[in-house]
PDB file of C-alpha atoms in Angstrom:
ATOM      1  CA  MET A   1     -27.861   0.387  21.037  1.00  0.00           C
ATOM      2  CA  ILE A   2     -25.978  -2.817  20.240  1.00  0.00           C
ATOM      3  CA  GLU A   3     -22.230  -2.732  19.893  1.00  0.00           C
ATOM      4  CA  ILE A   4     -20.564  -5.330  17.670  1.00  0.00           C
ATOM      5  CA  LYS A   5     -16.779  -5.697  17.697  1.00  0.00           C
ATOM      6  CA  LEU A   6     -15.279  -7.522  14.740  1.00  0.00           C
ATOM      7  CA  THR A   7     -11.654  -8.469  15.267  1.00  0.00           C
ATOM      8  CA  LYS A   8      -9.069  -9.967  12.961  1.00  0.00           C
ATOM      9  CA  ILE A   9      -5.349 -10.500  13.342  1.00  0.00           C
ATOM     10  CA  ILE A  10      -3.345  -9.175  10.421  1.00  0.00           C
ATOM     11  CA  THR A  11       0.335  -8.500   9.767  1.00  0.00           C
ATOM     12  CA  GLY A  12       2.174  -5.341   8.803  1.00  0.00           C
ATOM     13  CA  LYS A  13       2.503  -6.855   5.322  1.00  0.00           C
ATOM     14  CA  ASP A  14      -1.304  -7.271   5.055  1.00  0.00           C
ATOM     15  CA  LEU A  15      -1.786  -3.647   6.043  1.00  0.00           C
ATOM     16  CA  ALA A  16       0.829  -2.418   3.560  1.00  0.00           C
ATOM     17  CA  GLU A  17      -0.917  -4.468   0.838  1.00  0.00           C
ATOM     18  CA  SER A  18      -4.283  -2.921   1.692  1.00  0.00           C
ATOM     19  CA  PHE A  19      -2.699   0.551   1.316  1.00  0.00           C
ATOM     20  CA  GLU A  20      -1.233  -0.499  -2.033  1.00  0.00           C
ATOM     21  CA  GLU A  21      -4.673  -1.643  -3.189  1.00  0.00           C
ATOM     22  CA  GLU A  22      -6.214   1.656  -2.089  1.00  0.00           C
ATOM     23  CA  TYR A  23      -3.544   4.152  -3.179  1.00  0.00           C
ATOM     24  CA  GLY A  24      -1.402   2.301  -5.738  1.00  0.00           C
ATOM     25  CA  SER A  25       1.965   3.506  -4.455  1.00  0.00           C
ATOM     26  CA  ILE A  26       3.505   5.533  -1.639  1.00  0.00           C
ATOM     27  CA  GLU A  27       4.257   8.279  -4.178  1.00  0.00           C
ATOM     28  CA  ASN A  28       0.555   8.477  -5.135  1.00  0.00           C
ATOM     29  CA  LEU A  29      -0.376   8.783  -1.484  1.00  0.00           C
ATOM     30  CA  GLU A  30       2.246  11.494  -0.932  1.00  0.00           C
ATOM     31  CA  ASN A  31       0.877  13.403  -3.928  1.00  0.00           C
ATOM     32  CA  ARG A  32      -2.679  13.109  -2.656  1.00  0.00           C
ATOM     33  CA  LEU A  33      -1.578  14.423   0.712  1.00  0.00           C
ATOM     34  CA  LYS A  34       0.161  17.380  -0.954  1.00  0.00           C
ATOM     35  CA  LYS A  35      -3.123  18.274  -2.679  1.00  0.00           C
ATOM     36  CA  ASP A  36      -5.223  17.677   0.456  1.00  0.00           C
ATOM     37  CA  SER A  37      -2.777  18.716   3.148  1.00  0.00           C
ATOM     38  CA  GLU A  38      -5.346  18.865   5.973  1.00  0.00           C
ATOM     39  CA  ASN A  39      -6.433  15.257   5.533  1.00  0.00           C
ATOM     40  CA  MET A  40      -5.422  13.365   8.677  1.00  0.00           C
ATOM     41  CA  GLN A  41      -6.486  10.032   7.199  1.00  0.00           C
ATOM     42  CA  LEU A  42      -3.988  10.343   4.340  1.00  0.00           C
ATOM     43  CA  PHE A  43      -1.359  11.560   6.801  1.00  0.00           C
ATOM     44  CA  SER A  44      -1.895   8.601   9.154  1.00  0.00           C
ATOM     45  CA  ASP A  45      -2.021   6.072   6.309  1.00  0.00           C
ATOM     46  CA  LEU A  46       1.263   7.386   4.917  1.00  0.00           C
ATOM     47  CA  GLU A  47       2.895   7.186   8.328  1.00  0.00           C
ATOM     48  CA  ASP A  48       1.591   3.610   8.803  1.00  0.00           C
ATOM     49  CA  TRP A  49       2.576   2.479   5.312  1.00  0.00           C
ATOM     50  CA  LYS A  50       6.133   3.685   5.820  1.00  0.00           C
ATOM     51  CA  PHE A  51       6.345   2.032   9.252  1.00  0.00           C
ATOM     52  CA  PHE A  52       4.780  -1.318   8.358  1.00  0.00           C
ATOM     53  CA  GLY A  53       6.674  -1.445   5.055  1.00  0.00           C
ATOM     54  CA  LYS A  54       9.742  -1.779   7.267  1.00  0.00           C
ATOM     55  CA  ASN A  55       8.025  -4.050   9.834  1.00  0.00           C
ATOM     56  CA  PRO A  56       6.034  -6.547   7.703  1.00  0.00           C
ATOM     57  CA  ASP A  57       6.005  -9.290  10.346  1.00  0.00           C
ATOM     58  CA  ASP A  58       4.454  -7.166  13.090  1.00  0.00           C
ATOM     59  CA  GLU A  59       1.106  -8.548  14.289  1.00  0.00           C
ATOM     60  CA  ILE A  60      -1.826  -6.157  14.385  1.00  0.00           C
ATOM     61  CA  GLU A  61      -5.147  -6.689  16.129  1.00  0.00           C
ATOM     62  CA  ASP A  62      -7.519  -4.930  13.756  1.00  0.00           C
ATOM     63  CA  THR A  63     -10.995  -4.209  15.152  1.00  0.00           C
ATOM     64  CA  THR A  64     -14.037  -2.608  13.585  1.00  0.00           C
ATOM     65  CA  THR A  65     -16.767  -1.525  15.989  1.00  0.00           C
ATOM     66  CA  ILE A  66     -20.293  -1.255  14.610  1.00  0.00           C
ATOM     67  CA  ILE A  67     -22.977   0.467  16.657  1.00  0.00           C
ATOM     68  CA  THR A  68     -26.483  -0.340  15.506  1.00  0.00           C
ATOM     69  CA  ASP A  69     -30.092  -0.186  16.665  1.00  0.00           C
ATOM     70  CA  THR A  70     -31.313  -2.734  14.203  1.00  0.00           C
ATOM     71  CA  LEU A  71     -29.297  -5.912  14.595  1.00  0.00           C
ATOM     72  CA  THR A  72     -31.671  -8.848  14.817  1.00  0.00           C
ATOM     73  CA  LEU A  73     -29.415 -11.861  14.446  1.00  0.00           C
ATOM     74  CA  THR A  74     -31.184 -15.155  14.853  1.00  0.00           C
ATOM     75  CA  ASN A  75     -29.567 -18.265  16.263  1.00  0.00           C
ATOM     76  CA  LEU A  76     -29.682 -19.699  12.764  1.00  0.00           C
ATOM     77  CA  GLU A  77     -27.690 -16.770  11.374  1.00  0.00           C
ATOM     78  CA  LEU A  78     -25.105 -17.087  14.136  1.00  0.00           C
ATOM     79  CA  GLU A  79     -24.811 -20.778  13.285  1.00  0.00           C
ATOM     80  CA  LEU A  80     -24.452 -19.810   9.628  1.00  0.00           C
ATOM     81  CA  LEU A  81     -21.514 -17.505  10.473  1.00  0.00           C
ATOM     82  CA  ASN A  82     -19.896 -20.276  12.479  1.00  0.00           C
ATOM     83  CA  PHE A  83     -20.474 -22.760   9.656  1.00  0.00           C
ATOM     84  CA  ILE A  84     -18.947 -20.431   7.027  1.00  0.00           C
ATOM     85  CA  LYS A  85     -15.902 -19.811   9.227  1.00  0.00           C
ATOM     86  CA  ASN A  86     -15.240 -23.515   9.773  1.00  0.00           C
ATOM     87  CA  GLU A  87     -16.422 -25.209   6.565  1.00  0.00           C
ATOM     88  CA  HIS A  88     -15.386 -22.597   3.942  1.00  0.00           C
ATOM     89  CA  PRO A  89     -18.164 -23.102   1.340  1.00  0.00           C
ATOM     90  CA  GLN A  90     -17.050 -21.962  -2.127  1.00  0.00           C
ATOM     91  CA  SER A  91     -20.405 -20.510  -3.182  1.00  0.00           C
ATOM     92  CA  ILE A  92     -23.811 -19.656  -1.772  1.00  0.00           C
ATOM     93  CA  ARG A  93     -25.235 -22.617  -3.683  1.00  0.00           C
ATOM     94  CA  GLU A  94     -22.714 -24.957  -2.046  1.00  0.00           C
ATOM     95  CA  LEU A  95     -23.501 -23.467   1.363  1.00  0.00           C
ATOM     96  CA  ALA A  96     -27.229 -24.029   0.805  1.00  0.00           C
ATOM     97  CA  ARG A  97     -26.519 -27.646  -0.142  1.00  0.00           C
ATOM     98  CA  MET A  98     -24.319 -28.170   2.934  1.00  0.00           C
ATOM     99  CA  ILE A  99     -26.950 -26.858   5.323  1.00  0.00           C
ATOM    100  CA  GLN A 100     -29.772 -28.493   3.353  1.00  0.00           C
ATOM    101  CA  GLU A 101     -31.631 -25.273   2.760  1.00  0.00           C
ATOM    102  CA  ASP A 102     -33.279 -23.653  -0.235  1.00  0.00           C
ATOM    103  CA  VAL A 103     -30.775 -21.474  -2.188  1.00  0.00           C
ATOM    104  CA  SER A 104     -33.039 -18.401  -2.154  1.00  0.00           C
ATOM    105  CA  ASN A 105     -33.429 -18.578   1.651  1.00  0.00           C
ATOM    106  CA  THR A 106     -29.661 -18.911   2.097  1.00  0.00           C
ATOM    107  CA  GLN A 107     -29.128 -16.042  -0.344  1.00  0.00           C
ATOM    108  CA  ARG A 108     -31.489 -13.848   1.690  1.00  0.00           C
ATOM    109  CA  ARG A 109     -29.736 -14.640   4.970  1.00  0.00           C
ATOM    110  CA  ILE A 110     -26.314 -14.032   3.401  1.00  0.00           C
ATOM    111  CA  SER A 111     -27.447 -10.656   1.996  1.00  0.00           C
ATOM    112  CA  ARG A 112     -28.573  -9.588   5.458  1.00  0.00           C
ATOM    113  CA  LEU A 113     -25.276 -10.626   7.047  1.00  0.00           C
ATOM    114  CA  VAL A 114     -23.341  -8.778   4.324  1.00  0.00           C
ATOM    115  CA  LYS A 115     -25.494  -5.677   4.948  1.00  0.00           C
ATOM    116  CA  GLU A 116     -24.741  -5.907   8.683  1.00  0.00           C
ATOM    117  CA  GLY A 117     -21.028  -5.946   7.831  1.00  0.00           C
ATOM    118  CA  LEU A 118     -20.475  -9.396   9.286  1.00  0.00           C
ATOM    119  CA  LEU A 119     -19.761 -11.184   6.007  1.00  0.00           C
ATOM    120  CA  GLU A 120     -18.001 -10.367   2.767  1.00  0.00           C
ATOM    121  CA  LEU A 121     -18.681 -11.889  -0.650  1.00  0.00           C
ATOM    122  CA  LYS A 122     -15.477 -12.614  -2.542  1.00  0.00           C
ATOM    123  CA  LYS A 123     -15.304 -13.431  -6.227  1.00  0.00           C
ATOM    124  CA  GLY A 124     -15.106 -17.191  -6.773  1.00  0.00           C
ATOM    125  CA  SER A 125     -14.799 -19.365  -9.864  1.00  0.00           C
ATOM    126  CA  ARG A 126     -17.474 -19.170 -12.630  1.00  0.00           C
ATOM    127  CA  ASN A 127     -18.928 -15.920 -11.269  1.00  0.00           C
ATOM    128  CA  SER A 128     -19.803 -17.528  -7.950  1.00  0.00           C
ATOM    129  CA  LYS A 129     -19.681 -15.478  -4.781  1.00  0.00           C
ATOM    130  CA  VAL A 130     -17.774 -16.977  -1.878  1.00  0.00           C
ATOM    131  CA  PRO A 131     -19.211 -16.005   1.530  1.00  0.00           C
ATOM    132  CA  THR A 132     -16.257 -15.164   3.730  1.00  0.00           C
ATOM    133  CA  LEU A 133     -16.052 -14.326   7.386  1.00  0.00           C
ATOM    134  CA  ASN A 134     -12.944 -12.254   7.645  1.00  0.00           C
ATOM    135  CA  TYR A 135     -12.924 -11.929  11.395  1.00  0.00           C
ATOM    136  CA  ASP A 136     -11.323 -14.093  14.041  1.00  0.00           C
ATOM    137  CA  LYS A 137     -13.628 -12.875  16.792  1.00  0.00           C
ATOM    138  CA  ILE A 138     -17.086 -11.295  16.929  1.00  0.00           C
ATOM    139  CA  GLU A 139     -18.200  -9.746  20.213  1.00  0.00           C
ATOM    140  CA  ILE A 140     -21.741  -8.483  20.633  1.00  0.00           C
ATOM    141  CA  ALA A 141     -22.418  -6.186  23.608  1.00  0.00           C
ATOM    142  CA  ILE A 142     -26.009  -5.361  24.480  1.00  0.00           C
TER     143      ILE A 142
ATOM    144  CA  MET B   1      -0.151  -7.843  23.436  1.00  0.00           C
ATOM    145  CA  LYS B   2       0.139  -7.689  19.652  1.00  0.00           C
ATOM    146  CA  ASN B   3       2.612  -5.197  18.169  1.00  0.00           C
ATOM    147  CA  GLU B   4      -0.280  -2.864  17.451  1.00  0.00           C
ATOM    148  CA  MET B   5      -4.018  -2.660  18.160  1.00  0.00           C
ATOM    149  CA  ARG B   6      -6.208  -0.738  15.736  1.00  0.00           C
ATOM    150  CA  ASN B   7      -9.889   0.101  15.944  1.00  0.00           C
ATOM    151  CA  VAL B   8     -12.338   1.837  13.629  1.00  0.00           C
ATOM    152  CA  GLU B   9     -15.678   3.011  14.990  1.00  0.00           C
ATOM    153  CA  MET B  10     -18.407   5.214  13.553  1.00  0.00           C
ATOM    154  CA  ILE B  11     -20.504   7.455  15.795  1.00  0.00           C
ATOM    155  CA  HIS B  12     -23.161   9.677  14.204  1.00  0.00           C
ATOM    156  CA  GLY B  13     -21.305   9.722  10.877  1.00  0.00           C
ATOM    157  CA  ASN B  14     -17.924  10.469  12.470  1.00  0.00           C
ATOM    158  CA  TYR B  15     -15.151   7.916  12.264  1.00  0.00           C
ATOM    159  CA  ILE B  16     -12.853   7.385  15.218  1.00  0.00           C
ATOM    160  CA  LYS B  17      -9.747   5.551  14.067  1.00  0.00           C
ATOM    161  CA  SER B  18      -7.374   4.588  16.826  1.00  0.00           C
ATOM    162  CA  ARG B  19      -4.161   2.663  17.152  1.00  0.00           C
ATOM    163  CA  LYS B  20      -2.049   1.743  20.116  1.00  0.00           C
ATOM    164  CA  SER B  21       1.431   0.215  20.158  1.00  0.00           C
ATOM    165  CA  LYS B  22       4.585   0.224  22.238  1.00  0.00           C
ATOM    166  CA  LYS B  23       5.648   3.359  20.315  1.00  0.00           C
ATOM    167  CA  GLY B  24       2.587   5.255  21.476  1.00  0.00           C
ATOM    168  CA  TRP B  25      -1.027   5.817  20.461  1.00  0.00           C
ATOM    169  CA  ALA B  26      -3.027   7.953  18.054  1.00  0.00           C
ATOM    170  CA  ILE B  27      -6.718   8.724  17.637  1.00  0.00           C
ATOM    171  CA  VAL B  28      -7.967  10.310  14.413  1.00  0.00           C
ATOM    172  CA  ILE B  29     -11.458  11.806  14.173  1.00  0.00           C
ATOM    173  CA  ILE B  30     -12.946  12.224  10.677  1.00  0.00           C
ATOM    174  CA  PRO B  31     -14.689  14.472   9.706  1.00  0.00           C
ATOM    175  CA  PRO B  32     -13.564  17.158  10.073  1.00  0.00           C
ATOM    176  CA  HIS B  33      -9.955  16.177  10.754  1.00  0.00           C
ATOM    177  CA  ALA B  34      -8.345  15.979  14.148  1.00  0.00           C
ATOM    178  CA  ARG B  35      -5.609  13.815  15.532  1.00  0.00           C
ATOM    179  CA  ILE B  36      -4.679  13.217  19.143  1.00  0.00           C
ATOM    180  CA  ASP B  37      -1.458  11.363  19.772  1.00  0.00           C
ATOM    181  CA  ASN B  38       1.550  11.056  22.018  1.00  0.00           C
ATOM    182  CA  PHE B  39       4.164  10.318  19.364  1.00  0.00           C
ATOM    183  CA  HIS B  40       6.397  13.268  20.134  1.00  0.00           C
ATOM    184  CA  GLY B  41       6.898  12.618  23.808  1.00  0.00           C
ATOM    185  CA  TYR B  42       3.725  14.299  25.059  1.00  0.00           C
ATOM    186  CA  SER B  43      -0.031  14.047  24.500  1.00  0.00           C
ATOM    187  CA  HIS B  44      -1.374  16.625  22.068  1.00  0.00           C
ATOM    188  CA  ILE B  45      -4.132  17.353  19.582  1.00  0.00           C
ATOM    189  CA  HIS B  46      -3.715  18.871  16.146  1.00  0.00           C
ATOM    190  CA  PHE B  47      -6.242  19.787  13.494  1.00  0.00           C
ATOM    191  CA  THR B  48      -3.961  19.609  10.453  1.00  0.00           C
ATOM    192  CA  PRO B  49      -1.032  17.209   9.915  1.00  0.00           C
ATOM    193  CA  THR B  50       1.576  19.939  10.196  1.00  0.00           C
ATOM    194  CA  GLY B  51      -0.476  22.387  12.254  1.00  0.00           C
ATOM    195  CA  LYS B  52      -0.033  23.581  15.811  1.00  0.00           C
ATOM    196  CA  LYS B  53       0.150  20.838  18.439  1.00  0.00           C
ATOM    197  CA  HIS B  54      -2.068  21.767  21.399  1.00  0.00           C
ATOM    198  CA  LYS B  55      -0.800  20.097  24.563  1.00  0.00           C
ATOM    199  CA  ILE B  56      -3.461  18.145  26.479  1.00  0.00           C
ATOM    200  CA  ILE B  57      -3.652  16.570  29.925  1.00  0.00           C
ATOM    201  CA  GLU B  58      -1.750  13.290  30.214  1.00  0.00           C
ATOM    202  CA  MET B  59      -4.221  10.472  30.714  1.00  0.00           C
ATOM    203  CA  ASP B  60      -4.809   6.808  30.103  1.00  0.00           C
ATOM    204  CA  PHE B  61      -5.572   5.955  26.448  1.00  0.00           C
ATOM    205  CA  ASP B  62      -8.873   4.213  27.288  1.00  0.00           C
ATOM    206  CA  MET B  63     -10.076   7.188  29.341  1.00  0.00           C
ATOM    207  CA  LEU B  64      -9.206   9.601  26.533  1.00  0.00           C
ATOM    208  CA  TYR B  65     -10.981   7.373  24.006  1.00  0.00           C
ATOM    209  CA  GLU B  66     -14.127   7.358  26.145  1.00  0.00           C
ATOM    210  CA  ILE B  67     -14.043  11.168  26.433  1.00  0.00           C
ATOM    211  CA  ILE B  68     -13.962  11.418  22.632  1.00  0.00           C
ATOM    212  CA  ARG B  69     -16.774   8.858  22.235  1.00  0.00           C
ATOM    213  CA  THR B  70     -18.913  10.715  24.759  1.00  0.00           C
ATOM    214  CA  HIS B  71     -18.209  14.033  23.005  1.00  0.00           C
ATOM    215  CA  LEU B  72     -19.330  12.642  19.634  1.00  0.00           C
ATOM    216  CA  LYS B  73     -22.369  10.891  21.097  1.00  0.00           C
ATOM    217  CA  LYS B  74     -23.480  14.084  22.858  1.00  0.00           C
ATOM    218  CA  ASN B  75     -22.780  16.591  20.061  1.00  0.00           C
ATOM    219  CA  LYS B  76     -23.224  14.279  17.047  1.00  0.00           C
ATOM    220  CA  LYS B  77     -20.124  15.986  15.608  1.00  0.00           C
ATOM    221  CA  LEU B  78     -16.692  17.183  16.655  1.00  0.00           C
ATOM    222  CA  ILE B  79     -16.688  20.647  18.214  1.00  0.00           C
ATOM    223  CA  LYS B  80     -12.986  21.434  18.208  1.00  0.00           C
ATOM    224  CA  GLU B  81     -13.028  24.239  20.791  1.00  0.00           C
ATOM    225  CA  GLU B  82     -15.154  22.217  23.225  1.00  0.00           C
ATOM    226  CA  LEU B  83     -13.042  19.077  22.968  1.00  0.00           C
ATOM    227  CA  LEU B  84      -9.867  21.110  23.342  1.00  0.00           C
ATOM    228  CA  GLU B  85     -11.262  22.736  26.482  1.00  0.00           C
ATOM    229  CA  VAL B  86     -12.228  19.358  27.989  1.00  0.00           C
ATOM    230  CA  LEU B  87      -8.787  17.902  27.265  1.00  0.00           C
ATOM    231  CA  SER B  88      -6.683  20.913  28.298  1.00  0.00           C
TER     232      SER B  88
END
């Protein structure tokens, strides 16, 4: 078993915005909770939304822990993560050009890292996909 | 320390969502639905948002978290009665 901890620092405002994206409004969330009154997730999200709505500047250390048997990150992929974090390529094509690699190879590596949950592909200009590392810290425990 | 620390972890298809702040801490296990927290002045577990709060032994957050992880790793699911017995 390999344990990967992905950590990012967000604010109360960021968290409230993520709730808004997911539920639309506090009223929607309250209505959903009324219909599904045993749902602790909805209950906790409502509690958090109300709290962080009033405390938008609070800093939150937000960690996702992934436990996997199958992580086989190569040094090259780790370097790729580091490169994306520091150089901010605006598309996979641009990334491939920056690291002087064939686009299809880069695409394959990126797909694997997305599947592992380490990268996210955000919508860029002209239908491009922007590889984004959303985490400030990645810890791998073996 | 930040104002709040949050963690999401999945063990055998069960999510453990935890958060810890100066106000207190909470751990939610999904599915089914259980929440352990100390937000009302004492540590307790409840299985519905407004349901009965079962008092549990006072212990360090990290120790409690490890008990829950071990429970889910061993049973591959939450067995409410067993966890309640361990924590009471």
